[in-house]
CSV table of C-alpha atoms and ligand atoms in Angstrom, one decimal:
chain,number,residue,atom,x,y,z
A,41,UNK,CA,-44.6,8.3,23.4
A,42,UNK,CA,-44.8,12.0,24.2
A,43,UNK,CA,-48.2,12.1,23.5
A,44,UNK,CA,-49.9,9.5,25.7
A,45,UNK,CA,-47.3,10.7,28.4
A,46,UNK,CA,-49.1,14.4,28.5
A,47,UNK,CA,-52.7,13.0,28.2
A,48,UNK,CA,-55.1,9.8,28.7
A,49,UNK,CA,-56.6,8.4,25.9
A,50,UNK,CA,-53.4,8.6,23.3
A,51,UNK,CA,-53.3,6.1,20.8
A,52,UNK,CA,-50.1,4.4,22.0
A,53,UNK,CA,-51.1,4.6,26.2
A,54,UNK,CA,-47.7,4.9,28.0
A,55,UNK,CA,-49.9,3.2,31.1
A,56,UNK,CA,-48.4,3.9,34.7
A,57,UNK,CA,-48.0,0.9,36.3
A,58,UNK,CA,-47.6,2.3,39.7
A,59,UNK,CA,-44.2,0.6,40.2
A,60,UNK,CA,-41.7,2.8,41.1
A,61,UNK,CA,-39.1,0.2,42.9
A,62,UNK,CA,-36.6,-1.5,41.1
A,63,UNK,CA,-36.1,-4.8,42.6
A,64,UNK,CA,-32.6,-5.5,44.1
A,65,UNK,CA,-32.1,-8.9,43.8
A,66,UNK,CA,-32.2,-9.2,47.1
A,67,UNK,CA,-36.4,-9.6,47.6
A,68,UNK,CA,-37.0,-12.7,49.6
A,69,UNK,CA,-41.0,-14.1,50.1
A,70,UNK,CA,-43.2,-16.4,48.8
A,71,UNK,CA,-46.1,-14.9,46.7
A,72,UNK,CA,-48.4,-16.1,44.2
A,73,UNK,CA,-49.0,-14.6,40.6
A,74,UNK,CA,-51.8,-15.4,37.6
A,75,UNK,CA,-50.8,-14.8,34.5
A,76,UNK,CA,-53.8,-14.4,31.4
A,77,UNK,CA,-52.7,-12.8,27.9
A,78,UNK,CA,-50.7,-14.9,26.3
A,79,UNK,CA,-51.5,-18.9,24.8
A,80,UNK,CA,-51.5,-20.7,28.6
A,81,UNK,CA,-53.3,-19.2,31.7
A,82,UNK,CA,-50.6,-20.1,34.6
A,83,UNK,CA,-50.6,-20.0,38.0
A,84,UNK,CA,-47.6,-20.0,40.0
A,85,UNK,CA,-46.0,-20.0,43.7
A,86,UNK,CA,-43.0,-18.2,43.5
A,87,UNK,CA,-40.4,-18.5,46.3
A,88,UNK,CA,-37.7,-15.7,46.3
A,89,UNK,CA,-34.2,-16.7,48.3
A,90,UNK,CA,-32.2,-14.9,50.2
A,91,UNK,CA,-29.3,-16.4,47.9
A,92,UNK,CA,-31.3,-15.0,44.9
A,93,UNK,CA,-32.9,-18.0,44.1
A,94,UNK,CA,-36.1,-18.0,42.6
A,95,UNK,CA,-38.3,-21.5,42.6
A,96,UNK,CA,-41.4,-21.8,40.8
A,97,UNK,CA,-44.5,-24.2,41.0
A,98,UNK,CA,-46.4,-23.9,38.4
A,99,UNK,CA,-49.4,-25.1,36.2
A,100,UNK,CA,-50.8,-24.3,32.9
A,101,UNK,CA,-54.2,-24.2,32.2
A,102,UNK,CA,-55.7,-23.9,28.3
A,103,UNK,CA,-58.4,-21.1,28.1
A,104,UNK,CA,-61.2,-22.6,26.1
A,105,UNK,CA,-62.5,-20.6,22.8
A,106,UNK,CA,-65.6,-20.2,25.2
A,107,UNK,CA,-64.4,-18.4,27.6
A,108,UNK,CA,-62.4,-16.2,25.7
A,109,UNK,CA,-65.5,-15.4,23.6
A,110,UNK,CA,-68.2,-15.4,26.7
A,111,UNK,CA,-69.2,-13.7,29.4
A,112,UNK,CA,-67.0,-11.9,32.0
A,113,UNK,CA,-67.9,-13.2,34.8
A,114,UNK,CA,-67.5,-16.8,33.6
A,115,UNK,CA,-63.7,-15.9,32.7
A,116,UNK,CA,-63.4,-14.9,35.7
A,117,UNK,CA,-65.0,-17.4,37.6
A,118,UNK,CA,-62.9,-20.4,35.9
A,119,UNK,CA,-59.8,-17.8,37.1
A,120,UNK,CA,-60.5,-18.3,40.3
A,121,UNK,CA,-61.3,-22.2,39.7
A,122,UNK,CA,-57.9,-22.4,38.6
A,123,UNK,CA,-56.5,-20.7,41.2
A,124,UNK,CA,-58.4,-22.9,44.1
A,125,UNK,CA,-57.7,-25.7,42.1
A,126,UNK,CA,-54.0,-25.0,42.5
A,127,UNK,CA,-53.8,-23.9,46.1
A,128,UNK,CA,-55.7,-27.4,47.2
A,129,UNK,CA,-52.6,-29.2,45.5
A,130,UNK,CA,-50.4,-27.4,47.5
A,131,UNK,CA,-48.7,-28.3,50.8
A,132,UNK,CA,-49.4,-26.4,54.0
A,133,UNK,CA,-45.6,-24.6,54.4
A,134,UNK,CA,-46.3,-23.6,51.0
A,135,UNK,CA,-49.6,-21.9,51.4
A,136,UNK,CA,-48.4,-20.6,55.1
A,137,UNK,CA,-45.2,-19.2,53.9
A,138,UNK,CA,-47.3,-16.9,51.5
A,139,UNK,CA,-49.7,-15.4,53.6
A,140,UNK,CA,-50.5,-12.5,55.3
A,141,UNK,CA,-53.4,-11.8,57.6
A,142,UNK,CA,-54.7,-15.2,56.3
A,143,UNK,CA,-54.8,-14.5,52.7
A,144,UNK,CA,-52.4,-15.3,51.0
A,145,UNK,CA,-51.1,-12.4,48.2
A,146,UNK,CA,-51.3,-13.2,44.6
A,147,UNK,CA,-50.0,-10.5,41.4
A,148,UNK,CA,-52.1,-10.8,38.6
A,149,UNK,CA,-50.6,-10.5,35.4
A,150,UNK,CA,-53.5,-9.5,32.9
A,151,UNK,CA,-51.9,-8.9,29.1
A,152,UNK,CA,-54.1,-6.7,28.1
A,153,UNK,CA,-54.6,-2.8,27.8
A,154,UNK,CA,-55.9,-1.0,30.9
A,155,UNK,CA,-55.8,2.1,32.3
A,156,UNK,CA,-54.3,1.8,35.2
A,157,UNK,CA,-55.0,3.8,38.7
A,158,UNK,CA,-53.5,2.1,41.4
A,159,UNK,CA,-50.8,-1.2,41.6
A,160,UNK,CA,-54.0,-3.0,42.3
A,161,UNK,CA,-56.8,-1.4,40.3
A,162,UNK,CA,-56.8,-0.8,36.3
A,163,UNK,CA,-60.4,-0.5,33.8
A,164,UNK,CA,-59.6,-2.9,30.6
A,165,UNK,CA,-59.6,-0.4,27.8
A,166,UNK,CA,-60.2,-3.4,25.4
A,167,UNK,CA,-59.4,-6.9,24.5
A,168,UNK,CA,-56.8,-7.9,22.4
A,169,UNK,CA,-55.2,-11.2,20.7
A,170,UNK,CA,-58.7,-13.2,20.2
A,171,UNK,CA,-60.2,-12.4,23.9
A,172,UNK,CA,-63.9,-10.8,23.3
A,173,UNK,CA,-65.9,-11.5,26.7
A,174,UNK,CA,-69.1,-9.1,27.0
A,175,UNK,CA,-69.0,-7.0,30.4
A,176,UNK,CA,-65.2,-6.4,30.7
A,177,UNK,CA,-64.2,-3.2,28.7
A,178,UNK,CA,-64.2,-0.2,31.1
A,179,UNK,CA,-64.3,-2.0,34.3
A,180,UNK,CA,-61.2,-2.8,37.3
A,181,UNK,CA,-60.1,-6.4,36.6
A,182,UNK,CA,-58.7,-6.7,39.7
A,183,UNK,CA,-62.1,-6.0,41.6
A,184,UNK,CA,-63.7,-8.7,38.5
A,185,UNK,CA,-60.9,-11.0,39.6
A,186,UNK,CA,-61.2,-10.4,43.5
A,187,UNK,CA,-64.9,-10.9,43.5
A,188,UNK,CA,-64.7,-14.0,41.9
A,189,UNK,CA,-62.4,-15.5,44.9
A,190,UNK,CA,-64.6,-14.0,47.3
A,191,UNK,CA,-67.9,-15.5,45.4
A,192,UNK,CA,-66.0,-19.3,45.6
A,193,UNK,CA,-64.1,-18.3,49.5
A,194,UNK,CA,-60.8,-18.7,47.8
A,195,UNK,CA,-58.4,-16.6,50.4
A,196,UNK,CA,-56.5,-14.7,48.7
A,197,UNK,CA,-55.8,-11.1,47.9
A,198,UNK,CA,-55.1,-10.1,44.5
A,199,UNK,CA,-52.4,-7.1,45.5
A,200,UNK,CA,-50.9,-5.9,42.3
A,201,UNK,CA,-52.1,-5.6,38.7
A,202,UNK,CA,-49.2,-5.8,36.6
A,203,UNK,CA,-48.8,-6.2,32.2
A,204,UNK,CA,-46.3,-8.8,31.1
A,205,UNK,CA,-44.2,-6.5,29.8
A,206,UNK,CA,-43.5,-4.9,33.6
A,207,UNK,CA,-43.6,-8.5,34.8
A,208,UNK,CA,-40.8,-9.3,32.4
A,209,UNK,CA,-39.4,-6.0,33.3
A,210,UNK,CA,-39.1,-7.0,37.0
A,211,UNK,CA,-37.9,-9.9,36.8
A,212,UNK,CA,-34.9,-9.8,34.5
A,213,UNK,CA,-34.3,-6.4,36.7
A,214,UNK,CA,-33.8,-8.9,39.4
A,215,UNK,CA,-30.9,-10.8,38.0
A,216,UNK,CA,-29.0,-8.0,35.5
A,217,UNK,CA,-29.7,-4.7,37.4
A,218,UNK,CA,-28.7,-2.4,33.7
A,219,UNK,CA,-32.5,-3.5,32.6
A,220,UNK,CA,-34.9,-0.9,31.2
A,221,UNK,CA,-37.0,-2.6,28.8
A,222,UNK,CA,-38.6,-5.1,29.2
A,223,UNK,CA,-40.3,-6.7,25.8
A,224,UNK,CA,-42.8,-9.3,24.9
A,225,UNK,CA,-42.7,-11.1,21.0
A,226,UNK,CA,-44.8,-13.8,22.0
A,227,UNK,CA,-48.7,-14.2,20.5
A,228,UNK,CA,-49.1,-10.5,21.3
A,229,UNK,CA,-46.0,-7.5,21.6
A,230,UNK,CA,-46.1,-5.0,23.8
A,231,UNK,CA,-43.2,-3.5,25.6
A,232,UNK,CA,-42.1,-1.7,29.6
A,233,UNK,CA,-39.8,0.6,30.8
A,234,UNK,CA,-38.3,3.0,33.1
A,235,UNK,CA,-39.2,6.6,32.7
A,236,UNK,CA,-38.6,9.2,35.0
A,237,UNK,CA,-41.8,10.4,37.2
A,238,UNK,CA,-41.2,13.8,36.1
A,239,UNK,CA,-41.7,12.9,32.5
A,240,UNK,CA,-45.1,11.8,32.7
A,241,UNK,CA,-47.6,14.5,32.9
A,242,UNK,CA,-50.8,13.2,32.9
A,243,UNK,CA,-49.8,11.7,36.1
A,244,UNK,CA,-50.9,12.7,39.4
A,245,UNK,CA,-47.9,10.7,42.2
A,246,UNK,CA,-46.7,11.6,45.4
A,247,UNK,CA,-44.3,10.3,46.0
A,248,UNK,CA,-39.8,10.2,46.8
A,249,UNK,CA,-39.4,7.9,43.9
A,250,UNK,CA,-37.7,9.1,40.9
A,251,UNK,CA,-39.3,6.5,38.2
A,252,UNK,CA,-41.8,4.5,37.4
A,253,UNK,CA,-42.4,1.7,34.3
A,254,UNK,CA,-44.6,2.3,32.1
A,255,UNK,CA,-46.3,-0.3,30.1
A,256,UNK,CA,-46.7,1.4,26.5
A,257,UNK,CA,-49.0,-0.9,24.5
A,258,UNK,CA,-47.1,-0.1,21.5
A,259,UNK,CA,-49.3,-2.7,19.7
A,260,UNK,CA,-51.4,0.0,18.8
A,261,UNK,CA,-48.8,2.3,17.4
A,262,UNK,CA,-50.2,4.2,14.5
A,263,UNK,CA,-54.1,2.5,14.6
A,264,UNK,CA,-54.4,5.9,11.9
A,265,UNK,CA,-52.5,3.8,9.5
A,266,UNK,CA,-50.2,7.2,8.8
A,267,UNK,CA,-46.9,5.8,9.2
A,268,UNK,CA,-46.0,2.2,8.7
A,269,UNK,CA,-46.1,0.9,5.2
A,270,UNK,CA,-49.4,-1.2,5.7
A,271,UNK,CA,-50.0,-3.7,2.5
A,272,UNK,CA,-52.9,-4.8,0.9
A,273,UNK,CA,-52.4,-8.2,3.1
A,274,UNK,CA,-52.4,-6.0,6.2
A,275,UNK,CA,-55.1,-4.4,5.7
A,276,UNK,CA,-57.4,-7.9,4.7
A,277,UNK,CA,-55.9,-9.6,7.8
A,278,UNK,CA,-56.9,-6.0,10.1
A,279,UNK,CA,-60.4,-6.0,8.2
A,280,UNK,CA,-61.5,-9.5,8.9
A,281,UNK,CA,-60.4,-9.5,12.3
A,282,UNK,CA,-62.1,-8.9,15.7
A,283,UNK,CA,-60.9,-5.7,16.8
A,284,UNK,CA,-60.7,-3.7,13.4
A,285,UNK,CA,-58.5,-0.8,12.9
A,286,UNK,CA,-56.7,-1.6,16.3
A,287,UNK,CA,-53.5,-2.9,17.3
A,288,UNK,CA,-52.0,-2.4,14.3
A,289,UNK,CA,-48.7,-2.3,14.7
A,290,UNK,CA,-49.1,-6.0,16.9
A,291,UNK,CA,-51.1,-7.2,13.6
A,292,UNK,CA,-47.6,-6.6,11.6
A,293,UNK,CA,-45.4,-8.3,14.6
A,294,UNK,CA,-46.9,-10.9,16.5
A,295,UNK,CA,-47.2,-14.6,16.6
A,296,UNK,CA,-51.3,-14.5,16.1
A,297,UNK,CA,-50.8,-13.0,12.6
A,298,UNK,CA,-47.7,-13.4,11.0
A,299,UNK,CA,-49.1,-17.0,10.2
A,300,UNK,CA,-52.4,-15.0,8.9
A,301,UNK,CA,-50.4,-12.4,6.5
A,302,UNK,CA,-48.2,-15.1,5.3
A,303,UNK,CA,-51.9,-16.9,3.9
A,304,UNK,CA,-53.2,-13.7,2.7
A,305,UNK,CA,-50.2,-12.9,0.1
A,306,UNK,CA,-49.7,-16.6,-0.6
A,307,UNK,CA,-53.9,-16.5,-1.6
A,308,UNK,CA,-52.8,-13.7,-4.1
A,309,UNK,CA,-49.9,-15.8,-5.7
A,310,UNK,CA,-52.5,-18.6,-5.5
A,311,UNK,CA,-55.2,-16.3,-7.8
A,312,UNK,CA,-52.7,-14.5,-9.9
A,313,UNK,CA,-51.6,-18.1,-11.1
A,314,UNK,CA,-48.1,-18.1,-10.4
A,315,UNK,CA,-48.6,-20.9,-7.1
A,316,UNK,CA,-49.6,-24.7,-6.8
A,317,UNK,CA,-51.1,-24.2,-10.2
A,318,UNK,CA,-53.7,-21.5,-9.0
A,319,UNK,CA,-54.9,-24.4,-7.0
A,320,UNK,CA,-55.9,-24.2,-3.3
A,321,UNK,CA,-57.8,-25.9,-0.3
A,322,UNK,CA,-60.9,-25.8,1.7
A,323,UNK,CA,-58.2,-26.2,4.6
A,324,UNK,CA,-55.8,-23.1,3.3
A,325,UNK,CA,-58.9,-21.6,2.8
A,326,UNK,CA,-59.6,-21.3,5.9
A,327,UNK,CA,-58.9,-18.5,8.4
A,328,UNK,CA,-56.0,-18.5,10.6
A,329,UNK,CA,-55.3,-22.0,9.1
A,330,UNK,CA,-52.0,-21.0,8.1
A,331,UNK,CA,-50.0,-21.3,11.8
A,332,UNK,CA,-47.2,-19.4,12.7
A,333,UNK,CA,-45.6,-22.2,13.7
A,334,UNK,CA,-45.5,-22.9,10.1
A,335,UNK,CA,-43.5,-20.1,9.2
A,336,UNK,CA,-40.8,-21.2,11.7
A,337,UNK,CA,-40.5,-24.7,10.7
A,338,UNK,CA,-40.3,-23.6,6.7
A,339,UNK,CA,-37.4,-21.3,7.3
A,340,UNK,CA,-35.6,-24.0,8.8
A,341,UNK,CA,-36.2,-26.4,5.7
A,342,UNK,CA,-32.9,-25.9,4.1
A,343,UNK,CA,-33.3,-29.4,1.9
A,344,UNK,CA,-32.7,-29.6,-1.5
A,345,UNK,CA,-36.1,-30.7,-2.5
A,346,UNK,CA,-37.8,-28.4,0.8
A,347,UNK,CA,-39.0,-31.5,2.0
A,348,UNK,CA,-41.0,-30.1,5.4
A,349,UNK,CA,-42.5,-26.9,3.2
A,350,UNK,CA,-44.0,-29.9,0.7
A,351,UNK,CA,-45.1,-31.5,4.2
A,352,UNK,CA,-46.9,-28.6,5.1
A,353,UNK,CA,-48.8,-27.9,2.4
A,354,UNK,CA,-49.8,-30.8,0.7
A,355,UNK,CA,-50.4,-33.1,4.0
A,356,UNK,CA,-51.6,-30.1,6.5
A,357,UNK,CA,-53.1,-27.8,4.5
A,358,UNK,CA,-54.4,-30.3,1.5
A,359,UNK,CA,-53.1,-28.5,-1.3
A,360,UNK,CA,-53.2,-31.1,-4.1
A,361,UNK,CA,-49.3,-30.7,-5.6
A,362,UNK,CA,-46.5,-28.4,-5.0
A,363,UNK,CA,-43.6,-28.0,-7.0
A,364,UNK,CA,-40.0,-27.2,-6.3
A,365,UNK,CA,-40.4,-23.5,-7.4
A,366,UNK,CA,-43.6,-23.1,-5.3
A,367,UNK,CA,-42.1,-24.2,-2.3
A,368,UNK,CA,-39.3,-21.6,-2.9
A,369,UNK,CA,-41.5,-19.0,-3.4
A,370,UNK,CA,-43.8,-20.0,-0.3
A,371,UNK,CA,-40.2,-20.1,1.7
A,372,UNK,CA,-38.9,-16.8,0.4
A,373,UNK,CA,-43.0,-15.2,1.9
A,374,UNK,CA,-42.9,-16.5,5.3
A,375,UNK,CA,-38.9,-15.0,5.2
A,376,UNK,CA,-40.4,-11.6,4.1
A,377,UNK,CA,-43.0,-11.5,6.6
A,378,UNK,CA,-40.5,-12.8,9.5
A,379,UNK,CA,-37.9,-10.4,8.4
A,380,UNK,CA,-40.7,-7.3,8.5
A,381,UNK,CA,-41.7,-8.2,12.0
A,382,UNK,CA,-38.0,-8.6,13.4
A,383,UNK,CA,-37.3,-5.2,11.8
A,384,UNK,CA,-40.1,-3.4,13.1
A,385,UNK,CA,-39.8,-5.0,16.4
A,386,UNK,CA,-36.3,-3.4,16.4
A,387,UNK,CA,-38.0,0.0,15.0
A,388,UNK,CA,-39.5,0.3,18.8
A,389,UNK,CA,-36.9,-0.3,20.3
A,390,UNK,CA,-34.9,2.3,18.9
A,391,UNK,CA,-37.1,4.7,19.2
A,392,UNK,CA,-37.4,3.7,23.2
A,393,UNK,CA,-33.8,3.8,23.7
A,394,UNK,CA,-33.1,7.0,21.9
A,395,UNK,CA,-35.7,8.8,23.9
A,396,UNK,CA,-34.2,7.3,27.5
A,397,UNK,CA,-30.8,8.4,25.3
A,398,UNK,CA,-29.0,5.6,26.8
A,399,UNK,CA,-27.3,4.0,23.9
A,400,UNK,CA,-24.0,5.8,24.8
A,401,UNK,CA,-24.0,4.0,28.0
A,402,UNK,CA,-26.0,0.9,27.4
A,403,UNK,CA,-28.7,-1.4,28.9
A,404,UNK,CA,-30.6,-4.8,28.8
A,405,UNK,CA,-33.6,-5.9,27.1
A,406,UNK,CA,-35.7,-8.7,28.8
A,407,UNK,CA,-37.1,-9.9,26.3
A,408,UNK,CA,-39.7,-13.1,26.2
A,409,UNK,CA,-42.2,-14.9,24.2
A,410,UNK,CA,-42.1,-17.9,21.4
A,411,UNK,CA,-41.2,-15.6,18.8
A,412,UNK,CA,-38.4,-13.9,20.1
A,413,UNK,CA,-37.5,-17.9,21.5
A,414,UNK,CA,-38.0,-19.9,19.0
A,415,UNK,CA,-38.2,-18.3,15.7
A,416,UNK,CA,-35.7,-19.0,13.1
A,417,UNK,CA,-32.9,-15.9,13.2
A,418,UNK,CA,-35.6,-13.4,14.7
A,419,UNK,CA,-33.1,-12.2,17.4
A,420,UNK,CA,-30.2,-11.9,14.8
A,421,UNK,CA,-32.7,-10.0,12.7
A,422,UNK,CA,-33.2,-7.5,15.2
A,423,UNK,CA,-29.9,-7.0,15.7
A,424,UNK,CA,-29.0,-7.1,12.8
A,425,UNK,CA,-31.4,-3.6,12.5
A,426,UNK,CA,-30.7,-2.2,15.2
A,427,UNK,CA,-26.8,-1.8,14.2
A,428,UNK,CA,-28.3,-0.5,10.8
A,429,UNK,CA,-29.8,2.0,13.0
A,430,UNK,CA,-27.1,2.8,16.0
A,431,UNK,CA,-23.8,1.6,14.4
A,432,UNK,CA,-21.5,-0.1,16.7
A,433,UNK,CA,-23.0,1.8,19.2
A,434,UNK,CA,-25.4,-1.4,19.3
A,435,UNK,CA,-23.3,-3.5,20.8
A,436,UNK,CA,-24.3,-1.4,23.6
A,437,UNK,CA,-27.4,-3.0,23.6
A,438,UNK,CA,-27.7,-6.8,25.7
A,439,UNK,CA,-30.6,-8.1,24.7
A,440,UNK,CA,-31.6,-11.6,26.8
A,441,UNK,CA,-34.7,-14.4,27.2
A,442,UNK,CA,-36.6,-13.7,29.9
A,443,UNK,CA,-38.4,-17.0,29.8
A,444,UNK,CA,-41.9,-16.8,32.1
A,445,UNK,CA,-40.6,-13.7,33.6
A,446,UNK,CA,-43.8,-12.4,33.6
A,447,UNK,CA,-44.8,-14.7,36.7
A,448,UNK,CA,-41.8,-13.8,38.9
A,449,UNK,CA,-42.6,-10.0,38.0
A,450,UNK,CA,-46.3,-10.1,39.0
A,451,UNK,CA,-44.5,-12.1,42.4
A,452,UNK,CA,-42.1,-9.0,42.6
A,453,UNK,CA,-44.7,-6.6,42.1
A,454,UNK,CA,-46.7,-8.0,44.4
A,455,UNK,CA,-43.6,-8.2,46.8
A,456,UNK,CA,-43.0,-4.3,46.4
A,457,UNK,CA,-46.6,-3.1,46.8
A,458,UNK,CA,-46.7,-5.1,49.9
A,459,UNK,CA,-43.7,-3.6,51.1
B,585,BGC,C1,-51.6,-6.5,24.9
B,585,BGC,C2,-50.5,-6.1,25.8
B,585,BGC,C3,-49.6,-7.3,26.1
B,585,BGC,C4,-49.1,-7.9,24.8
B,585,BGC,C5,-48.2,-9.0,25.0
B,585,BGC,C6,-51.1,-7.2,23.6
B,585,BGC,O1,-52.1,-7.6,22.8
B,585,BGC,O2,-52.4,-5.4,24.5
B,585,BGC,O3,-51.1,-5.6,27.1
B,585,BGC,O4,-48.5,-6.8,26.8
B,585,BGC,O5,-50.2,-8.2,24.0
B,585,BGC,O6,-48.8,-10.1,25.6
């Protein structure tokens, strides 16, 4: 963390995000935000009350393989589809109540790594989670995102550039003022948080406020491989995958792999004889066949007989016969790898919270994302570390869902650069 606050180009970035101002809860507007990065694109009109009410409109849209493997410009293009698509469903108070000088403002949440400039201009450094599109890397999204409207006359003005993490930040800020993380444990994990101006060196900033987030990218703590104890799996799953010898720490923590590692040790079992007979499957032979989903629903299996593990892997993934003591095994894998990514999960935050030295007087962690939601005992597991690691001190620590607070964020964000 030190590091990439001195200099640019460290491997774990400590990006400025350029917000300085903590929401008060008392923000009232009505702003639009875009959200790419994680499974769904959304876009969403989000009205901030005076009572501290927030109401959200919102629809999902599924980004095709195609355009997360094409060109820029097309990505960017069906963005701004989207976003015309969803503005001509809307009513006229709606669209009036969110404009200003006849555009109406939008925050754009983009879940990726950039270096960021300006609240509303950031290059992509690269892609992460699956994304690939040729003519991206090194440019400003928000210029790529901007010229798109103008290209298709959409009006609106794409006013801050936030990462979900600060999004998530902000918004869980907005309700429980002791936030200073905010944390995403979703398909990707990244996470936010306050640091004082003063701290960050590389940064040139005029200006009164005292701090500003700073979106760390952690995902691609210790890409040397010098520190955490990478496995054989890790290492076939890093190999084979788009974006080699990157993101390594996300590799061993998020929702896109844990599925993928899970496969990769159970293909070892499966060779070494001692699973399903040494037998597998054209389908569990397959890449990324294994979902993380999976994982979930066979730690919940707590039949005698592991009824839904069987299910699994002899109706989805074809394998021709399972026994009782396979099933065990398979269940006691997916624990391993969900425990590992819980624990290091809670390995960040530590290390976040004992260099803001606040675990004397405490704070809140927004925290979203399906893992962190809906994964079997992955908030008790962190926990669970984290008093392993602070003592009782922990209990300082209030960690909460911050479910789509990415959206409202890239609203608030957009609310303060306004301001
Ligand atoms: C990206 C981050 C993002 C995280 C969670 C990572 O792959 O690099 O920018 O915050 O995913 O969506």
């Amino acid at each position: 963390m030190n590091k990439g606050l001195e200099k640019h180009g460290q491997t774990v970035a400590m990006v400025p995000s350029y917000v300085t101002g903590v929401p008060t809860g008392k923000e009232v507007g009505t702003f639009l935000a875009l959200d790419l990065g994680g499974t769904n694109l959304r876009v969403c009109l989000i009205k901030l009350g005076s009572d501290g009410n927030i109401s959200i409109k919102q629809q999902k849209y599924k980004v095709s393989e195609t355009y997360k493997t094409g060109e820029a410009r097309q990505l960017f293009d069906f963005l701004a589809d989207c976003i015309d698509k969803f503005l001509a469903e809307l009513n006229e108070t709606d669209k009036r109540s969110s404009s200003k000088e006849g555009k109406l403002n939008l925050g754009f949440t983009f879940s990726f790594p950039v270096e960021q400039t300006a609240i509303d201009k950031g290059n992509l450094i690269s892609w992460t989670k699956g994304f690939t599109c040729a003519g991206a890397v090194g440019k400003d999204v928000v210029f790529m995102l901007q010229e798109a409207l103008n290209r298709k006359g959409v009006p609106v003005k794409v006013s801050a550039l936030v990462n979900d993490t600060v999004g998530t930040l902000l918004a869980h800020a907005y309700k429980h003022p002791k936030t200073l993380l905010g944390v995403i444990l979703g398909t990707g994990t990244n996470c936010a948080y306050f640091e004082k101006i003063s701290n960050i060196k590389k940064l040139q900033f005029n200006s009164n406020a005292e701090h500003m987030i700073i979106n760390l990218e952690w995902g691609s703590f210790d890409n040397e491989k010098k520190v955490l104890p990478i496995t054989m799996f890790d290492n076939k799953l890093d190999r084979e995958s788009n974006i080699p010898r990157f993101q390594i720490f996300e590799k061993m923590v998020s929702g896109m792999y844990l599925g993928e590692i899970t496969r990769n040790v159970l293909l070892n079992l499966i060779d070494r004889k001692l699973i399903f007979d040494g037998i597998s499957s054209k389908d569990f032979n397959t890449h990324y066949s294994f979902e993380t989903a999976y994982l979930s629903t066979i730690e919940e299996d707590d039949s005698d007989t592991l009824e839904n593990v069987r299910k699994i892997l002899e109706e989805e993934l074809n394998i021709p016969s399972t026994t009782l003591t396979d099933r065990k095994i398979v269940k006691r894998v997916c624990q391993i790898v969900g425990i590992r990514s819980a624990r290091l999960s809670a390995a960040g935050l530590s290390a976040i919270i004992s260099h803001c030295n606040v675990i004397e007087t405490g704070c809140d962690i927004g925290i979203d994302g399906s893992l962190f939601e809906f994964y079997p005992a992955f908030e008790a597991r962190i926990k669970n570390a984290l008093r392993e690691h602070f003592g009782s001190n922990a209990d300082n620590i209030n960690l909460g869902l911050a479910r789509d607070g990415s959206g409202v964020g890239a609203a608030l964000a957009a609310m303060l650069s306004v301001k």
